[in-house]
mmCIF file of C-alpha atoms and ligand atoms in Angstrom:
data_model
loop_
_atom_site.group_PDB
_atom_site.id
_atom_site.type_symbol
_atom_site.label_atom_id
_atom_site.label_comp_id
_atom_site.label_asym_id
_atom_site.label_seq_id
_atom_site.Cartn_x
_atom_site.Cartn_y
_atom_site.Cartn_z
ATOM 1 C CA MET K 260 0.000 0.000 0.000
ATOM 2 C CA ASN K 261 1.185 3.448 -0.893
ATOM 3 C CA ILE K 262 1.893 5.500 2.218
ATOM 4 C CA LYS K 263 1.553 9.212 1.682
ATOM 5 C CA THR K 264 4.333 11.483 2.988
ATOM 6 C CA ASP K 265 3.248 14.728 1.354
ATOM 7 C CA TRP K 266 0.090 15.692 3.237
ATOM 8 C CA SER K 267 -0.623 19.394 2.758
ATOM 9 C CA LEU K 268 -1.631 21.668 5.637
ATOM 10 C CA GLN K 269 -5.016 22.127 3.979
ATOM 11 C CA GLU K 270 -5.606 18.368 3.726
ATOM 12 C CA ILE K 271 -4.596 17.872 7.339
ATOM 13 C CA LYS K 272 -6.781 20.708 8.541
ATOM 14 C CA GLU K 273 -9.778 19.274 6.684
ATOM 15 C CA ILE K 274 -9.259 15.922 8.368
ATOM 16 C CA HIS K 275 -8.600 17.426 11.798
ATOM 17 C CA ASP K 276 -11.705 19.627 11.663
ATOM 18 C CA LEU K 277 -14.187 16.949 10.533
ATOM 19 C CA PRO K 278 -17.214 16.494 12.777
ATOM 20 C CA LEU K 279 -15.759 14.554 15.706
ATOM 21 C CA LEU K 280 -17.691 11.328 15.237
ATOM 22 C CA LYS K 281 -16.984 11.235 11.507
ATOM 23 C CA LEU K 282 -13.299 11.795 12.229
ATOM 24 C CA VAL K 283 -13.205 8.967 14.758
ATOM 25 C CA LEU K 284 -15.020 6.646 12.344
ATOM 26 C CA GLN K 285 -12.584 7.413 9.523
ATOM 27 C CA ALA K 286 -9.622 6.904 11.820
ATOM 28 C CA GLN K 287 -11.094 3.587 12.961
ATOM 29 C CA GLU K 288 -11.500 2.455 9.350
ATOM 30 C CA VAL K 289 -7.869 3.272 8.593
ATOM 31 C CA HIS K 290 -6.789 1.632 11.850
ATOM 32 C CA SER K 291 -8.563 -1.633 11.088
ATOM 33 C CA LEU K 292 -6.770 -1.934 7.721
ATOM 34 C CA HIS K 293 -3.414 -2.197 9.471
ATOM 35 C CA PHE K 294 -3.960 -3.295 13.066
ATOM 36 C CA LYS K 295 -6.074 -5.638 15.105
ATOM 37 C CA LEU K 296 -8.827 -3.737 16.852
ATOM 38 C CA GLY K 297 -8.324 -3.485 20.599
ATOM 39 C CA GLU K 298 -4.745 -4.773 20.605
ATOM 40 C CA VAL K 299 -2.519 -2.385 22.516
ATOM 41 C CA GLN K 300 1.260 -2.256 22.692
ATOM 42 C CA MET K 301 2.523 -1.854 26.238
ATOM 43 C CA SER K 302 5.682 0.163 26.566
ATOM 44 C CA SER K 303 7.366 0.765 29.879
ATOM 45 C CA LEU K 304 9.640 3.693 30.695
ATOM 46 C CA ILE K 305 12.778 3.439 32.798
ATOM 47 C CA SER K 306 14.532 6.671 33.662
ATOM 48 C CA ILE K 307 18.148 5.516 33.631
ATOM 49 C CA LYS K 308 19.521 8.990 34.418
ATOM 50 C CA THR K 309 17.226 11.458 36.118
ATOM 51 C CA GLY K 310 17.367 15.243 36.455
ATOM 52 C CA GLY K 311 20.145 17.796 36.182
ATOM 53 C CA CYS K 312 19.623 18.369 32.454
ATOM 54 C CA PRO K 313 21.244 21.534 31.034
ATOM 55 C CA GLU K 314 18.398 22.165 28.547
ATOM 56 C CA ASP K 315 15.563 24.639 29.155
ATOM 57 C CA CYS K 316 12.504 22.720 27.838
ATOM 58 C CA GLY K 317 9.663 24.658 29.479
ATOM 59 C CA TYR K 318 7.619 21.548 30.282
ATOM 60 C CA CYS K 319 10.321 19.403 31.775
ATOM 61 C CA PRO K 320 10.800 18.650 35.462
ATOM 62 C CA GLN K 321 14.300 17.333 34.734
ATOM 63 C CA ALA K 322 15.778 20.633 33.556
ATOM 64 C CA ALA K 323 18.356 21.677 36.180
ATOM 65 C CA ARG K 324 17.407 25.337 35.951
ATOM 66 C CA TYR K 325 13.873 24.794 37.273
ATOM 67 C CA HIS K 326 13.378 23.903 40.890
ATOM 68 C CA THR K 327 11.187 20.850 40.873
ATOM 69 C CA ASP K 328 10.658 18.154 43.405
ATOM 70 C CA ILE K 329 12.142 15.132 41.643
ATOM 71 C CA LYS K 330 14.529 12.445 42.812
ATOM 72 C CA LYS K 331 17.663 12.948 40.723
ATOM 73 C CA HIS K 332 20.059 10.096 40.125
ATOM 74 C CA PRO K 333 23.156 9.460 38.013
ATOM 75 C CA LEU K 334 23.240 6.678 35.417
ATOM 76 C CA MET K 335 21.699 3.518 36.862
ATOM 77 C CA GLN K 336 23.592 0.277 37.167
ATOM 78 C CA LYS K 337 22.864 -2.393 34.558
ATOM 79 C CA GLU K 338 21.539 -4.839 37.174
ATOM 80 C CA GLU K 339 18.962 -2.363 38.407
ATOM 81 C CA VAL K 340 17.748 -1.596 34.878
ATOM 82 C CA LEU K 341 17.562 -5.317 34.141
ATOM 83 C CA SER K 342 15.531 -5.977 37.231
ATOM 84 C CA LEU K 343 13.082 -3.167 36.383
ATOM 85 C CA SER K 344 12.755 -4.303 32.789
ATOM 86 C CA ARG K 345 12.096 -7.923 33.835
ATOM 87 C CA LYS K 346 9.335 -6.733 36.153
ATOM 88 C CA ALA K 347 7.820 -4.649 33.355
ATOM 89 C CA LYS K 348 7.986 -7.593 30.943
ATOM 90 C CA ASP K 349 6.288 -9.839 33.509
ATOM 91 C CA LYS K 350 3.464 -7.314 33.664
ATOM 92 C CA GLY K 351 3.012 -7.492 29.888
ATOM 93 C CA ALA K 352 5.334 -4.814 28.489
ATOM 94 C CA SER K 353 6.718 -5.722 25.082
ATOM 95 C CA ARG K 354 8.784 -2.598 24.760
ATOM 96 C CA ILE K 355 11.124 -0.867 27.199
ATOM 97 C CA CYS K 356 12.049 2.770 26.727
ATOM 98 C CA LEU K 357 15.216 3.923 28.480
ATOM 99 C CA GLY K 358 15.314 7.670 29.102
ATOM 100 C CA ALA K 359 18.215 9.893 30.105
ATOM 101 C CA ALA K 360 18.081 13.576 31.041
ATOM 102 C CA TRP K 361 20.887 14.504 28.697
ATOM 103 C CA ARG K 362 21.139 17.278 26.128
ATOM 104 C CA GLU K 363 23.184 14.905 23.993
ATOM 105 C CA VAL K 364 25.062 11.649 24.132
ATOM 106 C CA ARG K 365 28.765 12.014 24.915
ATOM 107 C CA ASP K 366 31.257 9.284 24.097
ATOM 108 C CA GLY K 367 32.881 7.829 27.198
ATOM 109 C CA GLU K 368 32.204 5.734 30.235
ATOM 110 C CA ASP K 369 28.489 6.549 30.541
ATOM 111 C CA PHE K 370 27.717 5.867 26.890
ATOM 112 C CA ASP K 371 29.644 2.576 27.085
ATOM 113 C CA LYS K 372 27.491 1.674 30.071
ATOM 114 C CA VAL K 373 24.315 2.552 28.134
ATOM 115 C CA LEU K 374 25.430 0.270 25.297
ATOM 116 C CA GLU K 375 25.854 -2.580 27.777
ATOM 117 C CA ILE K 376 22.430 -1.868 29.260
ATOM 118 C CA VAL K 377 20.828 -1.866 25.790
ATOM 119 C CA LYS K 378 22.496 -5.190 24.966
ATOM 120 C CA ALA K 379 21.406 -6.792 28.227
ATOM 121 C CA VAL K 380 17.789 -5.565 28.055
ATOM 122 C CA SER K 381 17.367 -6.534 24.414
ATOM 123 C CA GLU K 382 18.593 -10.050 25.269
ATOM 124 C CA GLU K 383 15.530 -10.326 27.534
ATOM 125 C CA GLY K 384 13.386 -10.533 24.387
ATOM 126 C CA VAL K 385 11.758 -7.111 24.447
ATOM 127 C CA GLN K 386 11.994 -4.245 22.008
ATOM 128 C CA VAL K 387 14.326 -1.589 23.383
ATOM 129 C CA CYS K 388 13.969 2.115 22.686
ATOM 130 C CA CYS K 389 16.258 4.839 24.000
ATOM 131 C CA THR K 390 15.744 8.550 24.439
ATOM 132 C CA LEU K 391 19.077 10.151 25.255
ATOM 133 C CA GLY K 392 18.982 13.530 23.518
ATOM 134 C CA MET K 393 20.990 14.454 20.441
ATOM 135 C CA LEU K 394 23.424 11.929 19.049
ATOM 136 C CA SER K 395 25.971 11.481 16.262
ATOM 137 C CA GLU K 396 25.650 8.994 13.447
ATOM 138 C CA ASN K 397 28.411 6.872 14.920
ATOM 139 C CA GLN K 398 26.641 6.763 18.286
ATOM 140 C CA ALA K 399 23.405 5.789 16.543
ATOM 141 C CA GLN K 400 25.256 2.969 14.775
ATOM 142 C CA ARG K 401 26.778 1.743 18.031
ATOM 143 C CA LEU K 402 23.334 1.715 19.662
ATOM 144 C CA LYS K 403 21.974 -0.258 16.732
ATOM 145 C CA ALA K 404 24.858 -2.735 16.984
ATOM 146 C CA ALA K 405 24.120 -3.153 20.706
ATOM 147 C CA GLY K 406 20.598 -4.348 19.847
ATOM 148 C CA LEU K 407 18.568 -1.136 20.053
ATOM 149 C CA SER K 408 15.284 -1.270 18.114
ATOM 150 C CA ALA K 409 14.197 2.355 18.188
ATOM 151 C CA TYR K 410 15.261 5.861 19.086
ATOM 152 C CA ASN K 411 12.813 8.351 20.592
ATOM 153 C CA HIS K 412 13.281 12.008 19.816
ATOM 154 C CA ASN K 413 10.139 14.137 19.916
ATOM 155 C CA ILE K 414 9.647 17.231 17.813
ATOM 156 C CA ASP K 415 7.233 18.291 20.576
ATOM 157 C CA THR K 416 5.422 21.079 18.679
ATOM 158 C CA SER K 417 5.429 23.036 15.426
ATOM 159 C CA GLU K 418 8.633 24.567 14.105
ATOM 160 C CA ALA K 419 7.111 28.048 14.588
ATOM 161 C CA TYR K 420 6.182 27.461 18.231
ATOM 162 C CA TYR K 421 9.350 25.545 19.159
ATOM 163 C CA ASP K 422 11.353 28.513 20.447
ATOM 164 C CA LYS K 423 8.495 29.602 22.681
ATOM 165 C CA VAL K 424 9.102 26.450 24.695
ATOM 166 C CA ILE K 425 12.771 25.550 24.172
ATOM 167 C CA LYS K 426 15.628 27.934 23.470
ATOM 168 C CA THR K 427 18.736 25.848 24.105
ATOM 169 C CA ARG K 428 18.370 23.968 20.800
ATOM 170 C CA ASN K 429 16.300 24.369 17.682
ATOM 171 C CA PHE K 430 13.804 22.427 15.649
ATOM 172 C CA ASP K 431 16.398 21.519 13.004
ATOM 173 C CA ASP K 432 18.592 19.933 15.689
ATOM 174 C CA ARG K 433 15.673 17.608 16.418
ATOM 175 C CA ILE K 434 15.106 16.734 12.764
ATOM 176 C CA ASN K 435 18.839 16.090 12.257
ATOM 177 C CA THR K 436 19.006 13.667 15.167
ATOM 178 C CA ILE K 437 15.935 11.831 13.899
ATOM 179 C CA GLN K 438 17.637 11.503 10.519
ATOM 180 C CA LYS K 439 20.804 10.106 12.104
ATOM 181 C CA ALA K 440 18.807 7.465 13.953
ATOM 182 C CA ARG K 441 17.048 6.594 10.705
ATOM 183 C CA ASP K 442 20.322 6.399 8.751
ATOM 184 C CA ALA K 443 21.708 3.974 11.311
ATOM 185 C CA GLY K 444 18.780 1.647 10.622
ATOM 186 C CA LEU K 445 16.921 2.341 13.853
ATOM 187 C CA SER K 446 13.149 2.637 14.039
ATOM 188 C CA VAL K 447 12.078 6.161 14.818
ATOM 189 C CA CYS K 448 9.760 7.171 17.642
ATOM 190 C CA SER K 449 8.774 10.814 17.389
ATOM 191 C CA GLY K 450 5.760 12.780 18.439
ATOM 192 C CA GLY K 451 4.808 15.747 20.523
ATOM 193 C CA ILE K 452 3.066 17.321 23.461
ATOM 194 C CA LEU K 453 -0.329 19.024 23.432
ATOM 195 C CA GLY K 454 -1.012 21.738 25.976
ATOM 196 C CA LEU K 455 2.185 23.784 25.707
ATOM 197 C CA GLY K 456 0.115 26.870 24.832
ATOM 198 C CA GLU K 457 0.252 26.151 21.097
ATOM 199 C CA SER K 458 -2.608 26.868 18.703
ATOM 200 C CA ILE K 459 -4.576 24.246 16.788
ATOM 201 C CA ASP K 460 -2.646 25.394 13.735
ATOM 202 C CA ASP K 461 0.621 24.525 15.490
ATOM 203 C CA ARG K 462 -0.719 21.017 16.119
ATOM 204 C CA ILE K 463 -1.607 20.669 12.446
ATOM 205 C CA LYS K 464 1.876 21.838 11.459
ATOM 206 C CA MET K 465 3.472 19.432 13.914
ATOM 207 C CA LEU K 466 1.459 16.571 12.425
ATOM 208 C CA GLN K 467 2.513 17.688 8.960
ATOM 209 C CA THR K 468 6.197 17.567 9.920
ATOM 210 C CA LEU K 469 5.791 14.091 11.412
ATOM 211 C CA SER K 470 3.834 12.789 8.436
ATOM 212 C CA SER K 471 6.349 14.176 5.946
ATOM 213 C CA LEU K 472 9.192 12.177 7.465
ATOM 214 C CA SER K 473 9.827 9.445 4.967
ATOM 215 C CA PRO K 474 9.345 6.740 6.081
ATOM 216 C CA HIS K 475 6.957 7.822 8.822
ATOM 217 C CA PRO K 476 8.121 7.354 12.414
ATOM 218 C CA GLU K 477 7.155 3.806 13.394
ATOM 219 C CA SER K 478 5.847 5.199 16.708
ATOM 220 C CA VAL K 479 4.212 8.523 17.320
ATOM 221 C CA PRO K 480 3.749 9.409 20.986
ATOM 222 C CA ILE K 481 1.004 11.941 21.598
ATOM 223 C CA ASN K 482 1.613 13.371 25.055
ATOM 224 C CA THR K 483 -0.487 15.909 26.879
ATOM 225 C CA LEU K 484 1.451 18.169 29.174
ATOM 226 C CA VAL K 485 1.894 16.868 32.690
ATOM 227 C CA PRO K 486 2.156 20.204 34.479
ATOM 228 C CA VAL K 487 4.924 20.072 37.056
ATOM 229 C CA LYS K 488 5.371 22.609 39.857
ATOM 230 C CA GLY K 489 8.501 24.660 39.334
ATOM 231 C CA THR K 490 8.453 24.494 35.510
ATOM 232 C CA PRO K 491 7.438 27.541 33.439
ATOM 233 C CA LEU K 492 4.352 25.682 32.147
ATOM 234 C CA GLU K 493 3.110 24.547 35.563
ATOM 235 C CA LYS K 494 -0.076 26.625 35.299
ATOM 236 C CA ASN K 495 -1.078 25.678 31.753
ATOM 237 C CA ASP K 496 -4.663 24.628 31.162
ATOM 238 C CA SER K 497 -5.320 20.971 30.580
ATOM 239 C CA VAL K 498 -6.150 19.837 27.041
ATOM 240 C CA ALA K 499 -9.823 19.075 26.348
ATOM 241 C CA ILE K 500 -10.465 15.412 25.590
ATOM 242 C CA GLU K 501 -11.983 16.188 22.194
ATOM 243 C CA GLU K 502 -8.787 18.023 21.213
ATOM 244 C CA LEU K 503 -6.677 15.035 22.236
ATOM 245 C CA VAL K 504 -8.994 12.696 20.289
ATOM 246 C CA ARG K 505 -8.730 14.925 17.213
ATOM 247 C CA ALA K 506 -4.939 14.881 17.344
ATOM 248 C CA ILE K 507 -4.837 11.088 17.738
ATOM 249 C CA ALA K 508 -7.377 10.423 14.977
ATOM 250 C CA THR K 509 -5.588 12.782 12.595
ATOM 251 C CA ALA K 510 -2.234 11.159 13.352
ATOM 252 C CA ARG K 511 -3.810 7.729 12.712
ATOM 253 C CA ILE K 512 -5.203 8.797 9.323
ATOM 254 C CA LEU K 513 -1.976 10.510 8.220
ATOM 255 C CA MET K 514 0.315 7.714 9.422
ATOM 256 C CA PRO K 515 -1.777 4.560 9.026
ATOM 257 C CA GLN K 516 0.953 2.027 9.781
ATOM 258 C CA SER K 517 2.517 3.761 12.766
ATOM 259 C CA PHE K 518 1.905 2.966 16.397
ATOM 260 C CA ILE K 519 0.072 5.962 17.812
ATOM 261 C CA ARG K 520 0.881 6.088 21.501
ATOM 262 C CA LEU K 521 -1.476 7.656 24.017
ATOM 263 C CA SER K 522 1.434 8.829 26.149
ATOM 264 C CA ALA K 523 1.908 11.208 29.087
ATOM 265 C CA GLY K 524 -1.248 12.602 30.632
ATOM 266 C CA ARG K 525 -3.355 9.418 30.976
ATOM 267 C CA LEU K 526 -3.728 9.886 34.705
ATOM 268 C CA GLU K 527 -6.176 12.724 34.181
ATOM 269 C CA ARG K 528 -8.315 10.735 31.709
ATOM 270 C CA SER K 529 -11.201 8.468 32.633
ATOM 271 C CA VAL K 530 -11.541 4.973 31.168
ATOM 272 C CA SER K 531 -14.237 6.215 28.775
ATOM 273 C CA GLU K 532 -12.032 9.083 27.633
ATOM 274 C CA GLN K 533 -9.208 6.659 26.979
ATOM 275 C CA ALA K 534 -11.659 4.378 25.160
ATOM 276 C CA LEU K 535 -12.351 7.247 22.766
ATOM 277 C CA CYS K 536 -8.606 7.587 22.173
ATOM 278 C CA PHE K 537 -8.334 3.855 21.355
ATOM 279 C CA LEU K 538 -11.332 4.157 19.044
ATOM 280 C CA ALA K 539 -9.590 7.082 17.348
ATOM 281 C CA GLY K 540 -6.606 4.865 16.555
ATOM 282 C CA ALA K 541 -4.308 4.943 19.566
ATOM 283 C CA ASN K 542 -2.772 1.474 19.929
ATOM 284 C CA SER K 543 0.060 1.909 22.359
ATOM 285 C CA ILE K 544 0.434 3.228 25.903
ATOM 286 C CA PHE K 545 3.088 3.707 28.541
ATOM 287 C CA THR K 546 2.462 1.345 31.427
ATOM 288 C CA GLY K 547 3.862 1.295 34.914
ATOM 289 C CA ASP K 548 3.258 3.492 37.925
ATOM 290 C CA THR K 549 5.625 6.227 36.764
ATOM 291 C CA LEU K 550 6.491 7.746 33.432
ATOM 292 C CA LEU K 551 10.003 9.171 33.823
ATOM 293 C CA THR K 552 9.437 11.249 36.956
ATOM 294 C CA THR K 553 5.666 11.778 37.138
ATOM 295 C CA PRO K 554 2.885 9.350 38.052
ATOM 296 C CA ASN K 555 1.010 7.203 35.554
ATOM 297 C CA PRO K 556 -2.026 4.951 36.184
ATOM 298 C CA THR K 557 -1.049 1.927 38.283
ATOM 299 C CA GLU K 558 -0.809 -1.516 36.699
ATOM 300 C CA ASP K 559 -3.966 -2.579 38.555
ATOM 301 C CA THR K 560 -5.849 0.413 37.202
ATOM 302 C CA ASP K 561 -4.712 -0.377 33.673
ATOM 303 C CA ASP K 562 -5.500 -4.084 34.041
ATOM 304 C CA LYS K 563 -8.997 -3.123 35.089
ATOM 305 C CA MET K 564 -9.312 -0.818 32.077
ATOM 306 C CA PHE K 565 -8.140 -3.617 29.765
ATOM 307 C CA ARG K 566 -10.826 -5.908 31.192
ATOM 308 C CA THR K 567 -13.537 -3.258 31.042
ATOM 309 C CA LEU K 568 -12.806 -2.357 27.433
ATOM 310 C CA GLY K 569 -11.849 -5.865 26.276
ATOM 311 C CA LEU K 570 -8.396 -4.717 25.189
ATOM 312 C CA THR K 571 -5.546 -7.158 24.703
ATOM 313 C CA LYS K 572 -1.821 -6.710 25.214
ATOM 314 C CA MET K 573 0.265 -6.992 22.091
ATOM 315 C CA ALA K 574 2.925 -9.693 22.124
ATOM 316 C CA VAL K 575 6.559 -8.839 21.578
ATOM 317 C CA HIS K 576 7.686 -8.631 18.018
ATOM 318 C CA VAL K 577 11.326 -7.681 17.961
HETATM 319 N N1 SAM M 894 16.478 14.418 27.116
HETATM 320 C C1 SAM M 894 15.992 13.687 26.042
HETATM 321 C C2 SAM M 894 15.194 14.526 25.055
HETATM 322 O O1 SAM M 894 14.701 15.581 25.431
HETATM 323 O O2 SAM M 894 15.051 14.086 23.920
HETATM 324 C C3 SAM M 894 15.143 12.487 26.444
HETATM 325 C C4 SAM M 894 14.225 12.593 27.633
HETATM 326 S S1 SAM M 894 12.893 13.766 27.499
HETATM 327 C C5 SAM M 894 12.257 13.777 29.128
HETATM 328 C C6 SAM M 894 11.702 12.896 26.511
HETATM 329 C C7 SAM M 894 10.418 13.562 26.170
HETATM 330 O O3 SAM M 894 9.558 13.596 27.291
HETATM 331 C C8 SAM M 894 10.447 15.003 25.724
HETATM 332 O O4 SAM M 894 10.822 15.151 24.400
HETATM 333 C C9 SAM M 894 9.002 15.418 25.914
HETATM 334 O O5 SAM M 894 8.279 15.199 24.735
HETATM 335 C C10 SAM M 894 8.509 14.475 27.019
HETATM 336 N N2 SAM M 894 8.161 15.214 28.251
HETATM 337 C C11 SAM M 894 9.010 15.725 29.158
HETATM 338 N N3 SAM M 894 8.359 16.343 30.156
HETATM 339 C C12 SAM M 894 7.040 16.232 29.880
HETATM 340 C C13 SAM M 894 5.857 16.673 30.541
HETATM 341 N N4 SAM M 894 5.905 17.373 31.666
HETATM 342 N N5 SAM M 894 4.666 16.375 29.985
HETATM 343 C C14 SAM M 894 4.618 15.662 28.827
HETATM 344 N N6 SAM M 894 5.704 15.216 28.170
HETATM 345 C C15 SAM M 894 6.902 15.494 28.672
HETATM 346 C C1 DTB M 895 7.347 10.359 25.225
HETATM 347 O O1 DTB M 895 6.861 10.831 24.176
HETATM 348 N N1 DTB M 895 6.861 10.570 26.432
HETATM 349 C C2 DTB M 895 7.651 9.880 27.427
HETATM 350 C C3 DTB M 895 8.736 9.177 26.577
HETATM 351 N N2 DTB M 895 8.393 9.573 25.232
HETATM 352 C C4 DTB M 895 10.153 9.385 26.850
HETATM 353 C C5 DTB M 895 8.121 10.764 28.514
HETATM 354 C C6 DTB M 895 6.991 11.463 29.240
HETATM 355 C C7 DTB M 895 7.562 12.227 30.380
HETATM 356 C C8 DTB M 895 6.509 12.869 31.231
HETATM 357 C C9 DTB M 895 7.093 13.654 32.340
HETATM 358 C C10 DTB M 895 7.886 12.866 33.324
HETATM 359 O O2 DTB M 895 7.423 11.804 33.811
HETATM 360 O O3 DTB M 895 8.986 13.296 33.693
HETATM 361 FE FE1 SF4 M 896 16.476 17.706 29.191
HETATM 362 FE FE2 SF4 M 896 14.983 16.135 27.651
HETATM 363 FE FE3 SF4 M 896 13.933 17.381 29.811
HETATM 364 FE FE4 SF4 M 896 14.599 18.806 27.691
HETATM 365 S S1 SF4 M 896 13.023 17.202 27.760
HETATM 366 S S2 SF4 M 896 15.081 19.303 29.824
HETATM 367 S S3 SF4 M 896 16.398 17.712 26.965
HETATM 368 S S4 SF4 M 896 15.479 15.804 29.826
#
């Protein structure tokens, strides 16, 4: 099937602004051509290095310059990461995402340790994704050789709105890193955050950038801002559920074969609100009691939701 990578802003806007139920129905039709209805990929986050980041991302509790109440720690030992990833796998996770509060990867002891961690976790029979900030092509290749499946690097918002939220790097830096991961043969995970103060137009532009990456990112996380005390965006309004559903459904229609991940922000959504997101084409979530530093629904809560909605957990396919 021909996958379109040249969606125009006008086309995207027309999809995004359809009457909500029509939009959800269309997204569901596209979804069912490529995925099994109700099957959800479970991805679990492990923050392998927490806090103290030199960047100024306005949403992020891990930026050193904001005074937030998080438990910082240096790079975790391999054994600890392995133990956490085994627990997550036992609870049904088929993908583990390792996150580090770095601006960029630096060659040296810590990166060597990350490579060992990636190798060890991937030998457990789960997909491994890393999100470590900017990286060089050689570093991307070394991660790939260590067994990494995917690299996460979010574009977060539109190019035009980017410098309203982040000033210590620019949008092109993000695109370049994504390209390096791609060139090294890694799958790409890239998405954004709703609720940064952006307009609907910014969301449409962000979706256009993502859907013009060729090939499309294999995973597209759609986060809603988790407002954290001490960050510049702590007082932002929460995103209305219908706006989240519109973004998910549009992403599903534009990128029919990608995993669309209902990411940060699930804690504030009811089961029926999340059901709407799954109907709109979301087929992946982050599981586990914490995201990187903020709370997420507990495993029991999610298990109950899976039973209520008749969802199934996707098996590992590495
Ligand atoms: N430092 C690396 C980077 O920025 O690429 C990797 C870790 S960073 C925490 C990963 C992603 O988490 C960010 O790109 C952003 O999309 C998301 N994120 C961070 N704080 C968030 C928040 N408060 N609410 C929603 N998403 C958030
Ligand atoms: C993504 O898009 N969202 C995840 C993961 N990829 C790395 C991170 C969400 C972080 C939410 C804030 C926190 O817990 O620190
Ligand atoms: Fe650092 Fe990533 Fe947080 Fe930005 S989002 S402050 S780069 S950890």
